[in-house]
Amino acid sequence: MNRSEPMSKTPSLFESLVQQRTLGYLLLGLILLVAIWRLGNALLENPSLFLQQVTNGLQIGFVYALIALGYTMVYGIVRLINFAHGDVFMVGAFTSFYAISRMQLHLWPRVLFPNLNPFLGDAIGTVTVVLLSMVVCALLAVTIERVAYKPLRNAPRISALITAIGVSFFLEYFGALNFVYTANYITYRRPFDVVTWVIGNQGVQVLQRGQEVPPGAIIFSNISFIIIIVSIILLVLLQYFVKNTRTGKAMRATAYDRQTARLMGVDVDATISTTFAIGAALAGAAGVLYAIAYPQVVFWMGIIPGLKAFVAAVLGGIGSIPGAVVGALILGQAETLSAAYISTPMRDAIAFSILIIVLLVRPTGIFGEAQREKA
């Protein structure tokens, strides 16, 4: 009995374009051309406004970077998308709120040392608040990891993923209770006075209250300066820690091959907990900086920034620390420039569309590498 050979199906033109990523390259090239044309015109029409938007994009981009690092570090170690990370960010913001409004923690340098320079007193007090939020978030993340994630370490990944979603909802709605954070919006009190500078034809000048901004000038506040500087310092410290310390090397070994790292004497459980703690500490710092920039806190405030930071981590290549930073800065610029020159309601859609198109061209993200499955 003769059997006919199965005929190989010839892919259609559209399937060929998708398989060869040609469609993605075409879309990416088209969007880049449109973006260059639109942003180039915007720069030529009003350079100061364009630079102002770039500055605003850097501010929010660095906040996203601090959050995105937690996603990418945890994923690199345990292959878990920790959806509760955005809520840890929220806890960091609320911790700083209570530290400032109820405990007056930011004023302790001036109380103990009345003759201390006010600028130095504010700086020390603010750093103290940030450190407190980082410690609280680190302890919270270690507790979550030990209670909710560690028992599922050898379970199917979907179990840990669903658990992470459950932990996220628990933190949000537990925080909404009246005896915890409350469900209402709360105005955030900044730990220092806002100083705004104007950069224009007259050089750099302090913008006084009620004074109009000179035409063609760029506004830059101490909030933007603090966010960018603190973020860069934390990113440099993290990079040094991962590259040069014994614990950082253990983290890299665990990320590469958990079983082999255990055989080489690495305490894998402690390393994973340390990774959660560091990522959460960075999210706590981001929560403080975000609340200082946008002075309002609410129990669900971690959802959108957490989602965008996750997108930034995927865009840069989840598992890659430099990728998380680059992805966050790209997302910050895309969000800000889209709101300024295209449409404010469409800014999130445009930012997420960039992610889709980049993944069509490079599924592992900008800095990501194809990795084998690990135990």
PDB file of C-alpha atoms in Angstrom, residues 3-245:
ATOM      1  CA  ARG A   3       1.392   6.055   1.259  1.00  0.00           C
ATOM      2  CA  SER A   4       1.740   9.534   0.015  1.00  0.00           C
ATOM      3  CA  GLU A   5       4.545  11.552   1.565  1.00  0.00           C
ATOM      4  CA  PRO A   6       3.326  14.397   3.710  1.00  0.00           C
ATOM      5  CA  MET A   7       3.644  17.562   1.740  1.00  0.00           C
ATOM      6  CA  SER A   8       5.556  20.341   3.428  1.00  0.00           C
ATOM      7  CA  LYS A   9       3.436  23.428   3.760  1.00  0.00           C
ATOM      8  CA  THR A  10       4.862  26.484   2.123  1.00  0.00           C
ATOM      9  CA  PRO A  11       4.673  29.411   4.562  1.00  0.00           C
ATOM     10  CA  SER A  12       2.758  32.409   3.404  1.00  0.00           C
ATOM     11  CA  LEU A  13       4.444  35.741   2.791  1.00  0.00           C
ATOM     12  CA  PHE A  14       3.137  37.102   6.116  1.00  0.00           C
ATOM     13  CA  GLU A  15       4.371  34.031   8.029  1.00  0.00           C
ATOM     14  CA  SER A  16       7.777  34.367   6.397  1.00  0.00           C
ATOM     15  CA  LEU A  17       7.974  38.021   7.397  1.00  0.00           C
ATOM     16  CA  VAL A  18       7.089  37.156  11.004  1.00  0.00           C
ATOM     17  CA  GLN A  19       9.454  34.185  11.226  1.00  0.00           C
ATOM     18  CA  GLN A  20      12.384  36.156   9.865  1.00  0.00           C
ATOM     19  CA  ARG A  21      11.487  39.130  12.089  1.00  0.00           C
ATOM     20  CA  THR A  22      11.340  41.257   8.952  1.00  0.00           C
ATOM     21  CA  LEU A  23       7.996  42.656  10.007  1.00  0.00           C
ATOM     22  CA  GLY A  24       9.442  43.699  13.345  1.00  0.00           C
ATOM     23  CA  TYR A  25      12.430  45.365  11.701  1.00  0.00           C
ATOM     24  CA  LEU A  26      10.123  47.214   9.308  1.00  0.00           C
ATOM     25  CA  LEU A  27       7.886  48.428  12.139  1.00  0.00           C
ATOM     26  CA  LEU A  28      10.862  49.435  14.266  1.00  0.00           C
ATOM     27  CA  GLY A  29      12.479  51.286  11.367  1.00  0.00           C
ATOM     28  CA  LEU A  30       9.249  53.077  10.503  1.00  0.00           C
ATOM     29  CA  ILE A  31       8.662  54.156  14.092  1.00  0.00           C
ATOM     30  CA  LEU A  32      12.262  55.320  14.457  1.00  0.00           C
ATOM     31  CA  LEU A  33      11.951  57.424  11.310  1.00  0.00           C
ATOM     32  CA  VAL A  34       8.683  58.985  12.474  1.00  0.00           C
ATOM     33  CA  ALA A  35      10.103  59.577  15.974  1.00  0.00           C
ATOM     34  CA  ILE A  36      13.281  61.193  14.617  1.00  0.00           C
ATOM     35  CA  TRP A  37      11.241  63.424  12.312  1.00  0.00           C
ATOM     36  CA  ARG A  38       8.782  64.435  15.048  1.00  0.00           C
ATOM     37  CA  LEU A  39      11.375  64.969  17.772  1.00  0.00           C
ATOM     38  CA  GLY A  40      13.709  66.758  15.372  1.00  0.00           C
ATOM     39  CA  ASN A  41      10.971  69.224  14.487  1.00  0.00           C
ATOM     40  CA  ALA A  42      10.141  69.673  18.167  1.00  0.00           C
ATOM     41  CA  LEU A  43      13.786  70.387  18.975  1.00  0.00           C
ATOM     42  CA  LEU A  44      14.083  72.949  16.196  1.00  0.00           C
ATOM     43  CA  GLU A  45      10.787  74.664  17.034  1.00  0.00           C
ATOM     44  CA  ASN A  46      11.385  75.027  20.772  1.00  0.00           C
ATOM     45  CA  PRO A  47      14.743  73.693  22.044  1.00  0.00           C
ATOM     46  CA  SER A  48      14.123  74.698  25.657  1.00  0.00           C
ATOM     47  CA  LEU A  49      10.798  72.873  25.831  1.00  0.00           C
ATOM     48  CA  PHE A  50      12.358  69.787  24.291  1.00  0.00           C
ATOM     49  CA  LEU A  51      15.244  69.795  26.794  1.00  0.00           C
ATOM     50  CA  GLN A  52      12.732  70.334  29.606  1.00  0.00           C
ATOM     51  CA  GLN A  53      10.893  67.184  28.576  1.00  0.00           C
ATOM     52  CA  VAL A  54      14.150  65.236  28.348  1.00  0.00           C
ATOM     53  CA  THR A  55      14.982  66.346  31.896  1.00  0.00           C
ATOM     54  CA  ASN A  56      11.561  65.221  33.106  1.00  0.00           C
ATOM     55  CA  GLY A  57      12.057  61.903  31.335  1.00  0.00           C
ATOM     56  CA  LEU A  58      15.386  61.371  33.088  1.00  0.00           C
ATOM     57  CA  GLN A  59      13.740  61.993  36.464  1.00  0.00           C
ATOM     58  CA  ILE A  60      11.025  59.362  36.064  1.00  0.00           C
ATOM     59  CA  GLY A  61      13.367  57.053  34.155  1.00  0.00           C
ATOM     60  CA  PHE A  62      15.791  56.774  37.066  1.00  0.00           C
ATOM     61  CA  VAL A  63      12.920  55.982  39.447  1.00  0.00           C
ATOM     62  CA  TYR A  64      11.806  53.209  37.097  1.00  0.00           C
ATOM     63  CA  ALA A  65      15.412  51.980  36.966  1.00  0.00           C
ATOM     64  CA  LEU A  66      15.583  51.473  40.733  1.00  0.00           C
ATOM     65  CA  ILE A  67      12.368  49.446  40.664  1.00  0.00           C
ATOM     66  CA  ALA A  68      13.321  47.522  37.533  1.00  0.00           C
ATOM     67  CA  LEU A  69      16.541  46.319  39.147  1.00  0.00           C
ATOM     68  CA  GLY A  70      14.519  44.347  41.702  1.00  0.00           C
ATOM     69  CA  TYR A  71      12.572  42.603  38.952  1.00  0.00           C
ATOM     70  CA  THR A  72      15.648  41.761  36.944  1.00  0.00           C
ATOM     71  CA  MET A  73      17.746  40.584  39.923  1.00  0.00           C
ATOM     72  CA  VAL A  74      15.048  38.257  41.253  1.00  0.00           C
ATOM     73  CA  TYR A  75      14.313  36.889  37.808  1.00  0.00           C
ATOM     74  CA  GLY A  76      18.003  36.336  37.173  1.00  0.00           C
ATOM     75  CA  ILE A  77      18.335  34.254  40.354  1.00  0.00           C
ATOM     76  CA  VAL A  78      15.092  32.270  40.663  1.00  0.00           C
ATOM     77  CA  ARG A  79      13.346  32.866  37.325  1.00  0.00           C
ATOM     78  CA  LEU A  80      10.410  34.437  39.136  1.00  0.00           C
ATOM     79  CA  ILE A  81       8.503  37.523  38.029  1.00  0.00           C
ATOM     80  CA  ASN A  82       7.854  39.019  41.428  1.00  0.00           C
ATOM     81  CA  PHE A  83       4.618  40.908  40.872  1.00  0.00           C
ATOM     82  CA  ALA A  84       4.610  41.945  44.532  1.00  0.00           C
ATOM     83  CA  HIS A  85       7.673  44.110  43.891  1.00  0.00           C
ATOM     84  CA  GLY A  86       5.581  47.152  42.974  1.00  0.00           C
ATOM     85  CA  ASP A  87       3.767  46.877  46.287  1.00  0.00           C
ATOM     86  CA  VAL A  88       7.066  46.772  48.148  1.00  0.00           C
ATOM     87  CA  PHE A  89       7.733  50.083  46.403  1.00  0.00           C
ATOM     88  CA  MET A  90       4.430  51.330  47.869  1.00  0.00           C
ATOM     89  CA  VAL A  91       5.461  50.212  51.352  1.00  0.00           C
ATOM     90  CA  GLY A  92       8.684  52.188  50.983  1.00  0.00           C
ATOM     91  CA  ALA A  93       6.733  55.341  50.141  1.00  0.00           C
ATOM     92  CA  PHE A  94       4.371  54.898  53.094  1.00  0.00           C
ATOM     93  CA  THR A  95       7.243  54.141  55.461  1.00  0.00           C
ATOM     94  CA  SER A  96       8.848  57.442  54.557  1.00  0.00           C
ATOM     95  CA  PHE A  97       5.494  59.198  54.929  1.00  0.00           C
ATOM     96  CA  TYR A  98       5.090  58.008  58.533  1.00  0.00           C
ATOM     97  CA  ALA A  99       8.767  58.640  59.271  1.00  0.00           C
ATOM     98  CA  ILE A 100       8.401  62.253  58.149  1.00  0.00           C
ATOM     99  CA  SER A 101       4.853  63.170  59.194  1.00  0.00           C
ATOM    100  CA  ARG A 102       4.495  61.225  62.430  1.00  0.00           C
ATOM    101  CA  MET A 103       8.027  60.605  63.707  1.00  0.00           C
ATOM    102  CA  GLN A 104       9.671  63.788  62.356  1.00  0.00           C
ATOM    103  CA  LEU A 105      12.667  61.586  61.667  1.00  0.00           C
ATOM    104  CA  HIS A 106      14.051  63.957  59.033  1.00  0.00           C
ATOM    105  CA  LEU A 107      14.485  66.662  61.701  1.00  0.00           C
ATOM    106  CA  TRP A 108      16.690  64.691  64.096  1.00  0.00           C
ATOM    107  CA  PRO A 109      19.976  66.329  62.949  1.00  0.00           C
ATOM    108  CA  ARG A 110      18.594  69.825  63.626  1.00  0.00           C
ATOM    109  CA  VAL A 111      17.184  68.765  67.001  1.00  0.00           C
ATOM    110  CA  LEU A 112      20.420  67.175  68.210  1.00  0.00           C
ATOM    111  CA  PHE A 113      22.721  69.755  66.619  1.00  0.00           C
ATOM    112  CA  PRO A 114      20.913  73.163  66.564  1.00  0.00           C
ATOM    113  CA  ASN A 115      23.914  74.924  65.024  1.00  0.00           C
ATOM    114  CA  LEU A 116      24.187  72.480  62.156  1.00  0.00           C
ATOM    115  CA  ASN A 117      24.052  73.924  58.653  1.00  0.00           C
ATOM    116  CA  PRO A 118      20.373  73.656  57.487  1.00  0.00           C
ATOM    117  CA  PHE A 119      21.351  72.180  54.132  1.00  0.00           C
ATOM    118  CA  LEU A 120      23.488  69.517  55.801  1.00  0.00           C
ATOM    119  CA  GLY A 121      20.753  68.833  58.349  1.00  0.00           C
ATOM    120  CA  ASP A 122      18.147  68.332  55.609  1.00  0.00           C
ATOM    121  CA  ALA A 123      20.507  66.081  53.669  1.00  0.00           C
ATOM    122  CA  ILE A 124      21.286  63.855  56.663  1.00  0.00           C
ATOM    123  CA  GLY A 125      17.639  63.744  57.692  1.00  0.00           C
ATOM    124  CA  THR A 126      16.488  62.794  54.166  1.00  0.00           C
ATOM    125  CA  VAL A 127      19.139  60.101  53.858  1.00  0.00           C
ATOM    126  CA  THR A 128      17.994  58.699  57.212  1.00  0.00           C
ATOM    127  CA  VAL A 129      14.417  58.471  55.945  1.00  0.00           C
ATOM    128  CA  VAL A 130      15.542  56.782  52.733  1.00  0.00           C
ATOM    129  CA  LEU A 131      17.661  54.269  54.670  1.00  0.00           C
ATOM    130  CA  LEU A 132      14.759  53.476  57.007  1.00  0.00           C
ATOM    131  CA  SER A 133      12.477  52.787  54.033  1.00  0.00           C
ATOM    132  CA  MET A 134      15.140  50.614  52.404  1.00  0.00           C
ATOM    133  CA  VAL A 135      15.570  48.540  55.585  1.00  0.00           C
ATOM    134  CA  VAL A 136      11.817  48.084  56.085  1.00  0.00           C
ATOM    135  CA  CYS A 137      11.351  47.020  52.449  1.00  0.00           C
ATOM    136  CA  ALA A 138      14.309  44.641  52.626  1.00  0.00           C
ATOM    137  CA  LEU A 139      12.900  42.956  55.745  1.00  0.00           C
ATOM    138  CA  LEU A 140       9.473  42.742  54.124  1.00  0.00           C
ATOM    139  CA  ALA A 141      10.894  41.163  50.966  1.00  0.00           C
ATOM    140  CA  VAL A 142      12.912  38.584  52.920  1.00  0.00           C
ATOM    141  CA  THR A 143       9.795  37.686  54.897  1.00  0.00           C
ATOM    142  CA  ILE A 144       7.770  37.292  51.704  1.00  0.00           C
ATOM    143  CA  GLU A 145      10.494  35.191  50.141  1.00  0.00           C
ATOM    144  CA  ARG A 146      10.807  32.900  53.150  1.00  0.00           C
ATOM    145  CA  VAL A 147       7.073  32.498  53.718  1.00  0.00           C
ATOM    146  CA  ALA A 148       5.585  32.510  50.212  1.00  0.00           C
ATOM    147  CA  TYR A 149       8.270  31.751  47.629  1.00  0.00           C
ATOM    148  CA  LYS A 150      10.816  29.438  49.256  1.00  0.00           C
ATOM    149  CA  PRO A 151       8.352  26.542  49.823  1.00  0.00           C
ATOM    150  CA  LEU A 152       7.565  26.680  46.076  1.00  0.00           C
ATOM    151  CA  ARG A 153      11.164  26.749  44.884  1.00  0.00           C
ATOM    152  CA  ASN A 154      10.916  23.310  43.289  1.00  0.00           C
ATOM    153  CA  ALA A 155       7.268  23.638  42.284  1.00  0.00           C
ATOM    154  CA  PRO A 156       6.153  24.532  38.735  1.00  0.00           C
ATOM    155  CA  ARG A 157       6.843  28.155  37.947  1.00  0.00           C
ATOM    156  CA  ILE A 158       3.194  28.928  37.455  1.00  0.00           C
ATOM    157  CA  SER A 159       2.658  28.199  41.174  1.00  0.00           C
ATOM    158  CA  ALA A 160       5.220  30.782  42.240  1.00  0.00           C
ATOM    159  CA  LEU A 161       3.869  33.247  39.680  1.00  0.00           C
ATOM    160  CA  ILE A 162       0.316  32.938  40.985  1.00  0.00           C
ATOM    161  CA  THR A 163       1.621  33.214  44.535  1.00  0.00           C
ATOM    162  CA  ALA A 164       3.398  36.449  43.612  1.00  0.00           C
ATOM    163  CA  ILE A 165       0.137  37.851  42.263  1.00  0.00           C
ATOM    164  CA  GLY A 166      -1.601  36.781  45.469  1.00  0.00           C
ATOM    165  CA  VAL A 167       1.040  38.447  47.631  1.00  0.00           C
ATOM    166  CA  SER A 168       0.651  41.607  45.553  1.00  0.00           C
ATOM    167  CA  PHE A 169      -3.116  41.748  46.125  1.00  0.00           C
ATOM    168  CA  PHE A 170      -2.651  40.985  49.814  1.00  0.00           C
ATOM    169  CA  LEU A 171      -0.213  43.853  50.305  1.00  0.00           C
ATOM    170  CA  GLU A 172      -2.470  46.277  48.453  1.00  0.00           C
ATOM    171  CA  TYR A 173      -5.721  45.496  50.206  1.00  0.00           C
ATOM    172  CA  PHE A 174      -4.130  44.930  53.588  1.00  0.00           C
ATOM    173  CA  GLY A 175      -2.611  48.370  53.189  1.00  0.00           C
ATOM    174  CA  ALA A 176      -6.050  49.806  52.352  1.00  0.00           C
ATOM    175  CA  LEU A 177      -7.371  48.930  55.808  1.00  0.00           C
ATOM    176  CA  ASN A 178      -7.971  51.911  58.056  1.00  0.00           C
ATOM    177  CA  PHE A 179      -5.659  50.669  60.783  1.00  0.00           C
ATOM    178  CA  VAL A 180      -2.813  50.134  58.275  1.00  0.00           C
ATOM    179  CA  TYR A 181      -2.445  52.844  55.595  1.00  0.00           C
ATOM    180  CA  THR A 182      -6.113  53.657  54.783  1.00  0.00           C
ATOM    181  CA  ALA A 183      -7.767  53.585  51.349  1.00  0.00           C
ATOM    182  CA  ASN A 184      -7.690  57.375  50.933  1.00  0.00           C
ATOM    183  CA  TYR A 185      -5.206  59.518  49.087  1.00  0.00           C
ATOM    184  CA  ILE A 186      -2.723  61.116  51.476  1.00  0.00           C
ATOM    185  CA  THR A 187      -0.752  64.269  50.777  1.00  0.00           C
ATOM    186  CA  TYR A 188       2.944  63.589  51.214  1.00  0.00           C
ATOM    187  CA  ARG A 189       5.051  66.050  53.152  1.00  0.00           C
ATOM    188  CA  ARG A 190       8.480  66.497  51.631  1.00  0.00           C
ATOM    189  CA  PRO A 191      11.459  66.320  54.033  1.00  0.00           C
ATOM    190  CA  PHE A 192      12.988  69.499  52.578  1.00  0.00           C
ATOM    191  CA  ASP A 193      11.930  72.672  50.825  1.00  0.00           C
ATOM    192  CA  VAL A 194      11.757  72.639  47.051  1.00  0.00           C
ATOM    193  CA  VAL A 195      14.270  74.905  45.315  1.00  0.00           C
ATOM    194  CA  THR A 196      13.815  75.562  41.611  1.00  0.00           C
ATOM    195  CA  TRP A 197      16.498  76.888  39.343  1.00  0.00           C
ATOM    196  CA  VAL A 198      16.085  78.508  35.962  1.00  0.00           C
ATOM    197  CA  ILE A 199      18.704  77.854  33.309  1.00  0.00           C
ATOM    198  CA  GLY A 200      18.546  80.476  30.580  1.00  0.00           C
ATOM    199  CA  ASN A 201      20.342  83.360  28.918  1.00  0.00           C
ATOM    200  CA  GLN A 202      21.168  84.871  32.317  1.00  0.00           C
ATOM    201  CA  GLY A 203      22.812  81.671  33.513  1.00  0.00           C
ATOM    202  CA  VAL A 204      21.546  79.632  36.443  1.00  0.00           C
ATOM    203  CA  GLN A 205      19.232  81.506  38.806  1.00  0.00           C
ATOM    204  CA  VAL A 206      16.928  80.569  41.633  1.00  0.00           C
ATOM    205  CA  LEU A 207      13.270  80.891  40.666  1.00  0.00           C
ATOM    206  CA  GLN A 208      11.462  82.792  43.405  1.00  0.00           C
ATOM    207  CA  ARG A 209       7.889  81.992  44.423  1.00  0.00           C
ATOM    208  CA  GLY A 210       5.450  83.808  42.092  1.00  0.00           C
ATOM    209  CA  GLN A 211       8.168  84.689  39.595  1.00  0.00           C
ATOM    210  CA  GLU A 212       7.445  83.893  35.953  1.00  0.00           C
ATOM    211  CA  VAL A 213       9.741  81.586  34.051  1.00  0.00           C
ATOM    212  CA  PRO A 214      11.774  83.577  31.471  1.00  0.00           C
ATOM    213  CA  PRO A 215      11.073  82.613  27.839  1.00  0.00           C
ATOM    214  CA  GLY A 216      13.390  79.912  26.550  1.00  0.00           C
ATOM    215  CA  ALA A 217      14.555  78.857  30.002  1.00  0.00           C
ATOM    216  CA  ILE A 218      14.708  75.359  31.457  1.00  0.00           C
ATOM    217  CA  ILE A 219      13.423  74.626  34.950  1.00  0.00           C
ATOM    218  CA  PHE A 220      15.392  72.269  37.175  1.00  0.00           C
ATOM    219  CA  SER A 221      14.490  71.588  40.802  1.00  0.00           C
ATOM    220  CA  ASN A 222      16.452  70.060  43.645  1.00  0.00           C
ATOM    221  CA  ILE A 223      13.982  67.146  43.489  1.00  0.00           C
ATOM    222  CA  SER A 224      15.154  66.167  40.008  1.00  0.00           C
ATOM    223  CA  PHE A 225      18.766  66.645  41.071  1.00  0.00           C
ATOM    224  CA  ILE A 226      18.332  64.431  44.153  1.00  0.00           C
ATOM    225  CA  ILE A 227      16.501  61.691  42.242  1.00  0.00           C
ATOM    226  CA  ILE A 228      19.157  61.504  39.529  1.00  0.00           C
ATOM    227  CA  ILE A 229      22.139  61.681  41.909  1.00  0.00           C
ATOM    228  CA  VAL A 230      20.747  59.205  44.464  1.00  0.00           C
ATOM    229  CA  SER A 231      19.762  56.799  41.696  1.00  0.00           C
ATOM    230  CA  ILE A 232      23.190  56.938  40.066  1.00  0.00           C
ATOM    231  CA  ILE A 233      24.927  56.394  43.430  1.00  0.00           C
ATOM    232  CA  LEU A 234      22.756  53.373  44.209  1.00  0.00           C
ATOM    233  CA  LEU A 235      23.260  51.926  40.722  1.00  0.00           C
ATOM    234  CA  VAL A 236      27.038  52.302  40.958  1.00  0.00           C
ATOM    235  CA  LEU A 237      27.073  50.720  44.435  1.00  0.00           C
ATOM    236  CA  LEU A 238      24.939  47.828  43.186  1.00  0.00           C
ATOM    237  CA  GLN A 239      27.199  47.252  40.204  1.00  0.00           C
ATOM    238  CA  TYR A 240      30.273  47.277  42.465  1.00  0.00           C
ATOM    239  CA  PHE A 241      28.576  44.939  44.936  1.00  0.00           C
ATOM    240  CA  VAL A 242      27.610  42.400  42.267  1.00  0.00           C
ATOM    241  CA  LYS A 243      30.983  42.503  40.497  1.00  0.00           C
ATOM    242  CA  ASN A 244      33.461  42.732  43.363  1.00  0.00           C
ATOM    243  CA  THR A 245      32.080  41.293  46.578  1.00  0.00           C
TER     244      THR A 245
END
